[in-house]
């Protein structure tokens, strides 16, 4: 696990070593255990190391082949590296290290770009072929590990984080208002844009090549994998599905325990992390587990259930883990905001300051931590967000209706009011088209109710899951902590994608599959407590968890900020958003923001997510643009 960066001067001029050093240094938090640079003329790679597998100098990067013709910088873990190494050794390859980086290097030498299809894990890499003068960039199937690029007429620059690209001194810090508008529409960025003009996210499940032998070299992308949710046409007994899920889940967790340093796990009261800990603790007695809870002394309503420490303690006792807790209070949000937003780089998927503190707690004890991200997206954990449209006559009509139903921070008219000071600068921006572009990867030949739900699973996995993974990576690596996600094991994902909808959500005649009359209506982004969803996962996990846990209501990892914004955090909220001189009001409408705040404080509407977004965007502007 590391931070990678590099650049290729397209005009053929030599790379400045001082610039590369600056780019590498910007990623020190991702890799405090070592650094390396490699430069050859107009091509340069930088690396910061967090030593997890093979702690020796033999595993340092940038890593060169024995003949020095190939160079690799790589971030991630390929969990099937031992099997791949054996295959490569039979082909005559020699190894000087015992980790996975050299396996990735030799796999790319032997199999070229198609090697990525063999990797089961999380990764982002840059691979240079000196003889062919060709660069290859790649990112894992799901986007667990981040990769950013800036592609200008004079240079191609890449890095695990935007800060390394900006540290090159070759990128102007201009605000990308289209991406900001996108964020405030979806509380996420669905495209490959970032808040900084000229810096893009390298798409998950893709590789890209750059051939410098060409007169006008340009980056050529190729998609090597995509989600494909579909109901299996083969009739299989329910018991066979649960048995296979059980087997694959155990295998996935055990694969991701490979490490030369101590591994721990996050532990909430839910089935995803609880099941992971159940399996991991069998292999690692005394496994260290970590939970963040919340001070609920001033909260009410649904938020009274937001503190899961009691459930986590019960699971810890059941599995014999060494358990660590941290209690968060309202002031912790304000205290962490500058560092939190600094490490996020662009805002995504809601309030995330609890994740920052959870990572900090875990890093005090371990360098690697397991988490439950992915279980909801793969097995139907958000039933209020799946929307069936019986009788729709075209894919376009489905996409348009789904966009209208989709959870959002505010209604489109409200977003237009919010952005009224700069709408003329945005031009003909269409968030509906951004939304529909995501769905372009779905088979549009719908014939039954389940096809619509599988399209929703696809959308969630391409957008919400990707956003969660970006946040997980940024906030764990802010503390030099490697975060692993067993639910995104390739074999487990392949199983989940062809698992019938009725085994995840129930039969097609149940109320949540009946479209407009669904008991789960439009939610404006609000979480709904329910134990509907993930039915087959709940059944399979019964053998891992104490009685009652597998059937418990879903509980998101969220602070009780709706109450805090009306009470203990009101002074903070008011001080930032009531100040007409706040940087945010160079772009957004002051009166509209005050309307949102007033609605929330008076209890007329729960605007907690929108308020969080406004507070964190103000902090981002102060960090990056002032």
XYZ file of C-alpha atoms in Angstrom:
626
model
C 0.000 0.000 0.000
C 1.520 3.233 -1.105
C 1.271 6.507 -2.930
C 2.327 6.738 -6.566
C 2.975 9.676 -8.851
C 4.782 10.509 -12.069
C 4.867 12.493 -15.255
C 5.779 12.184 -18.900
C 6.932 15.300 -20.744
C 5.264 15.054 -24.150
C 7.596 17.659 -25.662
C 10.573 15.387 -24.962
C 12.220 17.700 -22.416
C 13.833 16.251 -19.309
C 11.902 15.967 -16.060
C 13.146 18.230 -13.282
C 14.209 16.022 -10.302
C 13.215 18.765 -7.866
C 9.679 18.770 -9.254
C 9.414 14.974 -8.968
C 10.727 15.103 -5.395
C 8.079 17.675 -4.546
C 5.360 15.478 -6.056
C 6.584 12.442 -4.129
C 6.867 14.348 -0.855
C 3.237 15.447 -1.120
C 2.222 11.803 -0.590
C 4.291 11.156 2.542
C 1.180 10.398 4.620
C 0.351 7.546 2.230
C 3.782 5.976 2.661
C 5.886 6.959 5.670
C 8.095 3.839 5.447
C 10.171 4.828 2.432
C 10.386 6.699 -0.842
C 11.866 6.316 -4.297
C 12.186 8.153 -7.602
C 13.099 6.990 -11.085
C 13.848 9.353 -13.972
C 14.917 8.641 -17.509
C 14.834 11.716 -19.682
C 11.241 12.808 -20.099
C 9.710 9.972 -18.026
C 9.633 9.968 -14.219
C 8.004 7.884 -11.468
C 7.758 8.636 -7.744
C 6.712 6.378 -4.888
C 5.963 6.544 -1.157
C 5.880 3.211 0.663
C 3.629 1.844 3.386
C 5.291 -1.520 3.984
C 2.687 -4.311 4.324
C 4.024 -7.288 2.331
C 7.765 -8.016 2.315
C 9.151 -5.321 4.597
C 12.647 -5.600 3.113
C 14.432 -3.248 0.714
C 13.892 -5.801 -2.068
C 10.269 -4.691 -2.326
C 11.003 -0.972 -2.695
C 9.642 1.003 -5.638
C 9.852 2.230 -8.339
C 10.667 -1.373 -9.212
C 12.698 -2.289 -12.283
C 12.921 -5.608 -14.092
C 16.229 -7.455 -14.085
C 17.068 -6.072 -17.544
C 15.947 -2.525 -16.578
C 13.623 -2.398 -19.574
C 10.453 -2.251 -17.463
C 9.580 -0.009 -14.501
C 6.576 -0.143 -12.173
C 5.008 2.075 -9.529
C 2.087 0.351 -7.898
C -0.355 0.980 -5.066
C -2.561 -1.742 -3.634
C -2.691 -5.426 -2.836
C -3.199 -8.295 -5.275
C -4.365 -11.073 -2.984
C -3.792 -13.926 -5.443
C -0.147 -12.956 -5.985
C 1.173 -16.280 -4.653
C -0.713 -18.251 -7.327
C 0.374 -15.822 -10.032
C 3.977 -16.021 -8.873
C 3.979 -19.822 -9.151
C 2.644 -19.548 -12.698
C 5.303 -17.001 -13.626
C 8.092 -19.071 -12.081
C 7.050 -21.987 -14.286
C 7.478 -19.624 -17.239
C 11.054 -18.878 -16.150
C 10.679 -15.640 -14.176
C 12.985 -15.028 -11.221
C 12.054 -12.979 -8.149
C 14.173 -10.970 -5.732
C 11.320 -10.063 -3.356
C 8.483 -11.870 -1.582
C 5.664 -9.349 -2.033
C 3.047 -8.712 -4.665
C 4.595 -5.688 -6.442
C 7.157 -7.777 -8.315
C 4.404 -10.219 -9.275
C 2.445 -7.321 -10.776
C 5.582 -6.161 -12.626
C 6.320 -9.572 -14.131
C 2.649 -10.235 -14.900
C 2.543 -7.061 -16.993
C 5.784 -8.051 -18.728
C 4.451 -11.520 -19.543
C 0.780 -10.911 -20.311
C 0.726 -7.220 -21.161
C -2.449 -5.214 -20.516
C -4.551 -8.391 -20.171
C -2.699 -9.162 -16.915
C -5.159 -6.924 -15.066
C -7.907 -9.467 -15.702
C -5.937 -11.947 -13.590
C -5.553 -9.660 -10.569
C -7.890 -10.238 -7.621
C -7.432 -7.227 -5.410
C -7.156 -3.461 -5.331
C -4.606 -1.560 -7.377
C -3.535 1.483 -9.311
C -0.291 1.375 -11.271
C 1.922 2.961 -13.892
C 4.105 0.631 -15.992
C 6.810 1.832 -18.368
C 8.213 -0.174 -21.283
C 11.536 1.488 -22.165
C 12.090 -0.509 -25.368
C 8.654 0.326 -26.788
C 8.528 3.807 -25.189
C 5.046 3.053 -23.933
C 3.257 3.867 -20.683
C 0.434 1.736 -19.280
C -1.874 3.010 -16.520
C -4.413 0.808 -14.774
C -6.960 0.836 -11.962
C -8.812 -2.020 -10.278
C -12.302 -3.196 -11.218
C -14.226 -1.263 -8.592
C -12.059 1.797 -7.951
C -10.849 0.775 -4.489
C -7.535 2.526 -5.094
C -7.619 6.059 -6.506
C -5.750 7.387 -9.503
C -5.874 10.920 -10.896
C -4.495 12.233 -14.170
C -3.890 15.551 -15.861
C -3.405 15.333 -19.601
C -2.159 18.548 -21.189
C -0.450 19.338 -24.477
C 2.936 19.344 -22.758
C 2.688 16.563 -20.169
C 0.758 13.634 -18.758
C 0.810 13.758 -14.954
C -0.658 11.115 -12.632
C -0.901 10.430 -8.923
C -2.738 8.643 -6.133
C -3.967 12.044 -5.015
C -4.587 15.358 -6.713
C -2.031 17.063 -4.482
C 0.838 15.230 -6.204
C -0.314 16.486 -9.612
C -0.689 20.029 -8.346
C 2.766 19.805 -6.727
C 4.277 19.462 -10.185
C 3.740 23.204 -10.640
C 2.233 22.529 -14.075
C -1.464 22.813 -13.143
C -3.388 26.013 -12.478
C -5.713 25.890 -9.463
C -8.931 26.830 -11.273
C -12.294 25.810 -9.860
C -14.359 23.381 -11.965
C -17.873 24.690 -11.338
C -19.448 21.870 -13.350
C -18.133 19.319 -10.865
C -19.297 21.463 -7.935
C -22.792 21.669 -9.443
C -22.706 17.903 -9.927
C -21.768 17.395 -6.283
C -24.569 19.582 -4.974
C -27.028 17.741 -7.206
C -26.062 14.208 -6.145
C -23.812 14.744 -3.100
C -21.348 12.845 -5.223
C -19.492 13.210 -8.506
C -20.838 10.722 -11.033
C -18.506 11.680 -13.876
C -14.694 11.626 -13.916
C -14.483 15.328 -13.083
C -12.923 16.868 -9.961
C -13.281 20.277 -8.332
C -10.034 21.355 -10.061
C -10.042 22.081 -13.797
C -7.658 19.883 -15.750
C -7.515 17.089 -13.158
C -9.637 13.993 -13.768
C -10.287 10.682 -12.058
C -8.899 7.721 -13.971
C -11.967 5.464 -14.435
C -12.242 2.212 -12.505
C -12.041 -1.002 -14.523
C -9.911 0.659 -17.207
C -6.394 0.615 -18.548
C -4.857 3.303 -20.740
C -1.745 3.387 -22.880
C 0.457 6.188 -24.172
C 2.784 5.429 -27.090
C 5.578 8.011 -27.196
C 6.834 6.741 -30.540
C 3.855 8.378 -32.221
C 4.154 11.910 -33.586
C 1.227 13.130 -31.483
C 0.939 10.673 -28.586
C -2.436 10.534 -26.858
C -3.849 8.434 -24.043
C -5.938 5.520 -25.327
C -8.442 4.036 -22.865
C -9.781 0.507 -22.767
C -12.473 -0.829 -20.434
C -11.452 -4.295 -19.280
C -14.281 -4.924 -16.785
C -17.688 -3.610 -15.751
C -20.502 -4.543 -13.397
C -23.146 -6.785 -14.955
C -26.036 -7.452 -12.593
C -28.423 -10.016 -14.047
C -30.582 -12.822 -12.762
C -29.121 -16.222 -13.505
C -31.280 -18.171 -15.941
C -30.282 -21.409 -14.269
C -32.689 -22.693 -11.612
C -30.692 -23.263 -8.434
C -32.027 -24.225 -5.015
C -32.041 -21.482 -2.373
C -29.911 -23.640 -0.079
C -27.259 -23.953 -2.789
C -27.089 -20.173 -3.136
C -26.636 -19.665 0.603
C -24.026 -22.423 0.844
C -22.041 -20.933 -2.037
C -22.282 -17.441 -0.573
C -21.066 -18.797 2.747
C -18.079 -20.489 1.100
C -17.136 -17.484 -1.014
C -17.434 -15.077 1.896
C -15.121 -17.112 4.127
C -12.610 -17.429 1.271
C -12.769 -13.676 0.565
C -12.030 -12.690 4.167
C -9.237 -15.243 4.532
C -7.550 -14.090 1.303
C -7.398 -10.543 2.623
C -5.690 -11.502 5.877
C -2.375 -11.923 4.036
C 0.081 -9.453 5.570
C 3.508 -9.142 7.161
C 2.102 -6.620 9.673
C -0.833 -6.826 12.071
C -4.370 -6.760 10.645
C -7.402 -5.387 12.513
C -11.018 -4.695 11.616
C -13.671 -2.043 11.977
C -16.644 -3.373 13.922
C -20.100 -1.824 14.029
C -23.272 -3.529 15.162
C -24.186 -4.499 11.603
C -24.016 -7.764 9.721
C -21.301 -6.767 7.244
C -18.438 -5.891 9.588
C -19.706 -8.356 12.203
C -19.513 -11.266 9.768
C -16.043 -10.198 8.622
C -14.833 -10.148 12.224
C -16.416 -13.549 12.858
C -14.305 -15.119 10.094
C -11.135 -13.101 10.690
C -11.079 -13.754 14.436
C -10.971 -17.507 13.816
C -7.716 -17.071 11.923
C -6.343 -14.245 14.090
C -7.148 -14.867 17.773
C -7.218 -11.606 19.715
C -8.010 -9.646 16.549
C -8.130 -5.919 17.289
C -11.456 -4.264 16.451
C -12.483 -0.602 16.336
C -15.735 1.279 16.826
C -16.622 4.964 16.920
C -19.767 5.910 18.807
C -21.545 9.178 19.513
C -22.542 11.245 22.502
C -26.345 11.142 22.334
C -27.072 13.310 25.366
C -28.667 16.023 23.239
C -30.305 14.046 20.423
C -33.780 12.692 19.821
C -35.838 10.601 17.436
C -34.240 8.142 15.038
C -30.762 9.434 15.924
C -31.014 7.845 19.377
C -30.053 4.568 17.654
C -26.956 5.997 15.943
C -24.509 4.860 18.647
C -23.656 1.205 17.965
C -21.051 0.715 20.670
C -23.254 -1.616 22.719
C -23.866 -3.928 19.748
C -20.192 -3.822 18.782
C -19.160 -4.773 22.336
C -21.492 -7.767 22.242
C -19.947 -8.930 18.976
C -16.455 -8.350 20.351
C -17.242 -10.502 23.384
C -18.727 -13.198 21.142
C -15.623 -13.345 18.933
C -12.978 -12.690 21.594
C -11.517 -9.584 19.997
C -9.395 -6.901 21.628
C -11.787 -3.990 21.264
C -11.156 -0.238 21.085
C -13.728 2.552 21.149
C -13.883 6.294 20.626
C -16.805 8.561 21.497
C -17.435 11.526 19.199
C -19.138 14.731 20.305
C -20.584 17.626 18.359
C -17.429 19.747 18.593
C -15.365 17.019 16.945
C -16.934 17.877 13.598
C -15.693 21.460 13.617
C -12.315 20.492 15.041
C -11.471 18.042 12.272
C -13.009 19.862 9.307
C -9.815 21.521 7.914
C -7.788 18.293 7.884
C -10.731 16.185 6.796
C -11.458 18.302 3.719
C -7.749 18.610 2.941
C -7.444 14.838 2.658
C -10.762 14.285 0.851
C -9.610 16.648 -1.947
C -13.076 16.599 -3.506
C -16.283 16.181 -1.516
C -18.256 12.957 -1.823
C -21.128 10.883 -0.388
C -22.090 12.770 2.693
C -20.850 13.390 6.162
C -17.585 11.511 6.694
C -15.860 12.971 9.726
C -16.654 9.828 11.824
C -14.666 7.786 9.283
C -11.655 10.058 9.801
C -11.719 9.473 13.547
C -12.287 5.733 13.114
C -9.195 5.490 10.913
C -7.180 7.464 13.445
C -8.291 5.102 16.218
C -7.349 2.006 14.190
C -3.941 3.364 13.169
C -2.930 3.687 16.808
C -2.911 -0.122 16.896
C -2.519 -1.589 13.371
C -1.419 -0.771 9.806
C -4.142 -2.783 8.032
C -7.873 -2.784 8.735
C -10.829 -4.677 7.240
C -14.154 -2.963 6.505
C -17.635 -3.919 5.310
C -17.939 -1.569 2.324
C -19.653 -3.228 -0.644
C -22.124 -5.505 1.095
C -25.042 -3.113 0.641
C -24.364 -2.322 -3.010
C -23.932 -5.963 -4.020
C -26.808 -7.505 -2.085
C -29.509 -4.828 -2.056
C -28.980 -2.949 1.184
C -30.797 0.247 0.129
C -34.333 -0.919 -0.793
C -35.728 2.633 -0.562
C -33.454 3.625 -3.454
C -34.503 0.897 -5.905
C -37.371 1.961 -8.037
C -39.351 -0.375 -10.246
C -41.223 0.954 -13.282
C -43.639 -1.695 -14.553
C -44.960 -0.817 -17.955
C -42.116 1.486 -18.998
C -41.850 1.352 -22.771
C -38.222 2.399 -23.242
C -34.895 2.582 -21.496
C -34.965 6.367 -21.832
C -38.272 6.629 -19.992
C -36.876 4.439 -17.208
C -33.709 6.547 -16.943
C -35.706 9.785 -16.834
C -38.071 8.469 -14.161
C -35.186 7.043 -12.137
C -33.443 10.415 -12.226
C -36.609 12.084 -10.942
C -36.853 9.519 -8.134
C -33.174 9.537 -7.198
C -32.197 10.799 -3.740
C -30.700 14.273 -3.793
C -29.587 17.075 -1.530
C -32.273 19.399 -2.870
C -34.762 19.623 -5.706
C -33.450 20.824 -9.092
C -35.232 24.180 -8.724
C -33.611 24.697 -5.320
C -30.171 23.888 -6.725
C -30.758 26.418 -9.497
C -31.626 29.031 -6.862
C -28.535 28.095 -4.872
C -26.269 28.548 -7.884
C -28.052 31.617 -9.264
C -24.984 33.921 -8.868
C -22.964 31.770 -11.299
C -25.551 29.980 -13.463
C -24.498 32.001 -16.504
C -20.954 30.649 -16.140
C -22.158 27.039 -16.025
C -23.624 27.094 -19.516
C -25.886 24.269 -20.701
C -25.152 21.874 -17.859
C -27.498 18.862 -17.691
C -27.377 16.756 -14.550
C -30.004 14.489 -16.064
C -27.562 13.681 -18.859
C -24.731 13.087 -16.361
C -27.049 10.649 -14.579
C -28.055 8.878 -17.788
C -24.426 8.593 -18.909
C -23.770 6.262 -15.955
C -26.610 4.000 -17.081
C -25.161 3.722 -20.596
C -23.354 0.582 -19.421
C -26.627 -1.225 -18.664
C -28.274 -3.686 -21.040
C -31.333 -1.665 -22.084
C -33.461 -4.638 -23.199
C -35.668 -4.768 -20.100
C -38.305 -7.499 -20.055
C -39.204 -8.022 -16.386
C -39.313 -6.205 -13.047
C -35.986 -7.584 -11.922
C -34.213 -5.949 -14.860
C -35.058 -2.507 -13.480
C -33.752 -3.380 -10.024
C -30.528 -4.785 -11.487
C -30.093 -1.491 -13.345
C -30.376 0.264 -9.968
C -27.730 -2.068 -8.510
C -25.475 -1.130 -11.428
C -25.998 2.567 -10.850
C -25.337 2.270 -7.089
C -22.136 0.321 -7.666
C -20.803 2.718 -10.299
C -21.556 5.832 -8.254
C -22.323 5.498 -4.550
C -19.958 2.562 -3.982
C -17.186 4.307 -5.909
C -17.675 7.422 -3.789
C -17.531 5.396 -0.572
C -14.327 3.705 -1.718
C -12.689 7.031 -2.545
C -13.581 8.356 0.910
C -12.403 5.149 2.614
C -9.053 5.317 0.869
C -8.444 9.030 1.439
C -9.349 9.010 5.126
C -7.526 5.783 5.982
C -4.393 6.780 4.088
C -4.500 10.191 5.781
C -3.384 8.140 8.797
C -1.064 5.753 6.875
C -3.616 2.963 7.288
C -4.430 0.363 4.642
C -8.161 -0.320 4.331
C -9.272 -3.638 2.795
C -12.765 -4.582 1.581
C -13.451 -8.352 1.539
C -16.909 -7.937 -0.016
C -15.147 -6.788 -3.206
C -13.310 -10.042 -3.739
C -13.665 -10.878 -7.443
C -15.286 -14.280 -6.921
C -17.761 -12.900 -4.385
C -18.704 -10.005 -6.685
C -19.169 -12.364 -9.637
C -21.547 -14.437 -7.494
C -23.476 -11.389 -6.272
C -23.994 -10.001 -9.776
C -25.837 -13.118 -10.969
C -27.695 -13.758 -7.726
C -31.448 -13.334 -8.425
C -33.106 -10.133 -7.223
C -35.778 -12.130 -5.383
C -33.063 -13.659 -3.186
C -31.800 -10.188 -2.261
C -35.076 -8.291 -1.892
C -37.880 -10.866 -1.915
C -40.409 -11.910 -4.531
C -41.377 -9.463 -7.264
C -44.911 -8.981 -5.908
C -43.732 -7.424 -2.625
C -44.524 -3.744 -2.031
C -41.075 -2.311 -2.619
C -41.096 -3.651 -6.164
C -44.396 -2.046 -7.146
C -43.130 1.261 -8.446
C -44.957 4.500 -7.675
C -46.826 2.925 -4.741
C -43.652 1.695 -3.065
C -43.575 2.001 0.721
C -40.125 3.458 0.200
C -40.823 6.805 -1.427
C -38.457 9.522 -2.535
C -36.159 10.223 0.393
C -34.070 13.322 -0.413
C -31.034 11.369 0.651
C -32.370 10.388 4.066
C -31.536 6.993 5.513
C -34.453 4.673 6.238
C -34.224 2.043 8.949
C -35.401 -1.319 7.676
C -34.447 -4.961 7.655
C -35.829 -5.380 4.138
C -32.956 -6.064 1.750
C -29.881 -8.293 1.711
C -32.123 -11.279 2.437
C -29.731 -13.949 1.161
C -26.768 -12.304 2.867
C -28.693 -12.165 6.141
C -29.563 -15.847 5.795
C -25.989 -16.849 4.974
C -24.587 -14.791 7.868
C -26.868 -16.353 10.504
C -24.160 -18.899 11.173
C -21.574 -16.178 11.796
C -23.488 -13.873 14.134
C -25.252 -14.099 17.513
C -29.016 -14.587 17.407
C -30.919 -11.506 16.267
C -28.034 -9.690 14.584
C -28.596 -11.016 11.055
C -32.219 -9.783 11.047
C -31.592 -6.414 12.684
C -32.490 -3.138 10.966
C -29.835 -1.607 8.758
C -27.929 1.177 10.517
C -25.662 3.548 8.609
C -22.450 4.932 10.123
C -23.584 8.479 10.686
C -23.349 11.073 13.437
C -26.536 12.584 14.926
C -25.819 15.855 13.144
C -29.478 16.673 12.474
C -29.886 17.243 16.222
C -26.438 18.756 16.641
C -27.098 21.367 13.925
C -30.184 22.453 15.880
C -28.363 22.439 19.197
C -24.714 22.055 20.168
C -23.321 22.715 16.674
C -25.680 25.597 15.891
C -23.080 28.210 16.864
C -20.579 26.646 14.426
C -23.195 26.380 11.688
C -24.328 29.964 12.213
C -20.818 31.394 12.392
C -19.829 29.864 9.052
C -23.011 30.092 6.970
C -24.447 33.338 8.323
C -21.299 35.264 7.466
C -22.032 37.130 4.230
C -18.277 37.428 3.666
C -17.820 33.645 3.595
C -15.989 32.492 0.452
C -18.926 30.290 -0.495
C -21.026 33.360 -1.299
C -18.772 34.280 -4.195
C -20.511 31.338 -5.882
C -23.752 30.528 -4.053
C -26.814 32.551 -3.142
C -26.810 33.779 0.465
C -30.603 33.973 0.850
C -31.106 30.443 -0.455
C -28.555 29.063 2.013
C -30.263 30.902 4.880
C -33.591 29.415 3.778
C -32.138 25.891 3.973
C -30.628 26.561 7.404
C -33.878 28.069 8.687
C -35.886 25.081 7.447
C -33.612 22.737 9.351
C -33.273 24.697 12.593
C -37.052 25.156 12.857
C -37.593 21.450 12.218
C -39.616 22.013 9.047
C -37.243 19.845 7.002
C -34.187 17.708 7.674
C -31.437 19.474 5.726
C -28.517 17.921 7.593
C -26.824 16.512 4.479
C -27.103 19.778 2.580
C -25.803 21.740 5.588
C -22.864 19.369 5.867
C -22.117 19.891 2.179
C -22.248 23.675 2.531
C -19.963 23.667 5.590
C -17.428 21.343 4.014
C -17.467 23.215 0.687
C -16.729 26.469 2.496
C -13.784 24.724 4.153
C -12.634 23.355 0.788
C -12.663 26.824 -0.728
C -10.689 28.191 2.201
C -8.159 25.362 1.884
C -7.726 25.438 -1.867
C -8.823 28.764 -3.335
C -8.023 31.469 -0.773
